[in-house]
Coordinates of C-alpha atoms in Angstrom, one line a residue:
K1 CA 75.0 59.1 121.5
K2 CA 74.4 55.9 119.6
I3 CA 77.3 53.8 118.3
S4 CA 76.5 51.3 115.5
I5 CA 77.7 47.7 115.8
E6 CA 79.1 48.0 112.3
K7 CA 81.5 50.8 113.5
V8 CA 82.6 48.7 116.5
M9 CA 82.7 45.2 114.9
G10 CA 82.7 45.8 111.2
K11 CA 80.1 44.6 108.8
V12 CA 78.6 41.2 109.7
K13 CA 78.2 38.8 106.8
F14 CA 76.2 35.6 106.7
R15 CA 74.5 33.2 104.4
V16 CA 71.2 31.3 104.8
W17 CA 70.8 27.5 104.2
N18 CA 67.3 26.2 103.3
K19 CA 67.1 22.8 105.1
I20 CA 64.1 21.6 103.0
H21 CA 65.4 22.5 99.5
K22 CA 69.1 21.9 100.5
K23 CA 70.5 25.1 99.0
Y24 CA 71.7 28.5 99.9
E25 CA 69.2 31.4 99.5
I26 CA 69.5 35.1 99.1
G27 CA 67.3 38.1 100.2
F28 CA 67.6 37.8 104.0
C29 CA 68.7 40.0 106.8
V30 CA 68.9 39.4 110.6
N31 CA 67.1 41.8 112.9
H32 CA 68.5 43.1 116.2
N33 CA 67.1 40.1 118.1
G34 CA 68.9 37.6 115.8
R35 CA 65.7 36.6 114.0
L36 CA 65.8 35.9 110.3
I37 CA 63.8 38.2 108.1
H38 CA 63.2 37.8 104.3
N39 CA 63.5 41.1 102.5
Q40 CA 60.2 40.4 100.5
F41 CA 58.1 38.2 102.8
G42 CA 59.0 39.4 106.3
G43 CA 59.4 36.8 109.2
V44 CA 60.2 33.2 108.3
D45 CA 60.0 29.8 109.8
D46 CA 63.2 29.4 111.9
D47 CA 63.1 25.6 111.6
R48 CA 63.4 25.8 107.8
Y49 CA 66.5 27.9 107.7
S50 CA 70.0 27.8 109.2
I51 CA 72.1 31.0 109.5
E52 CA 75.8 30.6 108.8
L53 CA 78.1 33.4 109.9
Y54 CA 80.9 34.4 107.5
T55 CA 84.3 33.4 108.8
G56 CA 86.5 35.9 107.0
I57 CA 88.6 33.2 105.4
K58 CA 89.7 33.9 101.9
D59 CA 91.1 31.6 99.2
K60 CA 94.6 32.0 97.7
N61 CA 93.3 34.7 95.3
G62 CA 91.8 36.8 98.1
K63 CA 88.2 35.9 97.3
D64 CA 85.8 35.2 100.2
L65 CA 85.2 31.5 100.8
E66 CA 81.5 30.7 100.6

């Protein structure tokens, strides 16, 4: 019987920083090997992007800090 990581650890949230354009980008996921995949274009250049894991910290209003 398979147990999903989400059931064990909860949902993993992250954001992606584009080192060249110096901005956060959307439309990415991380595969089971930890490789960054763009939802539209497939595999991407790892040197161009930095994956930042969500910390779970919230502001005084309960909103996720980004």
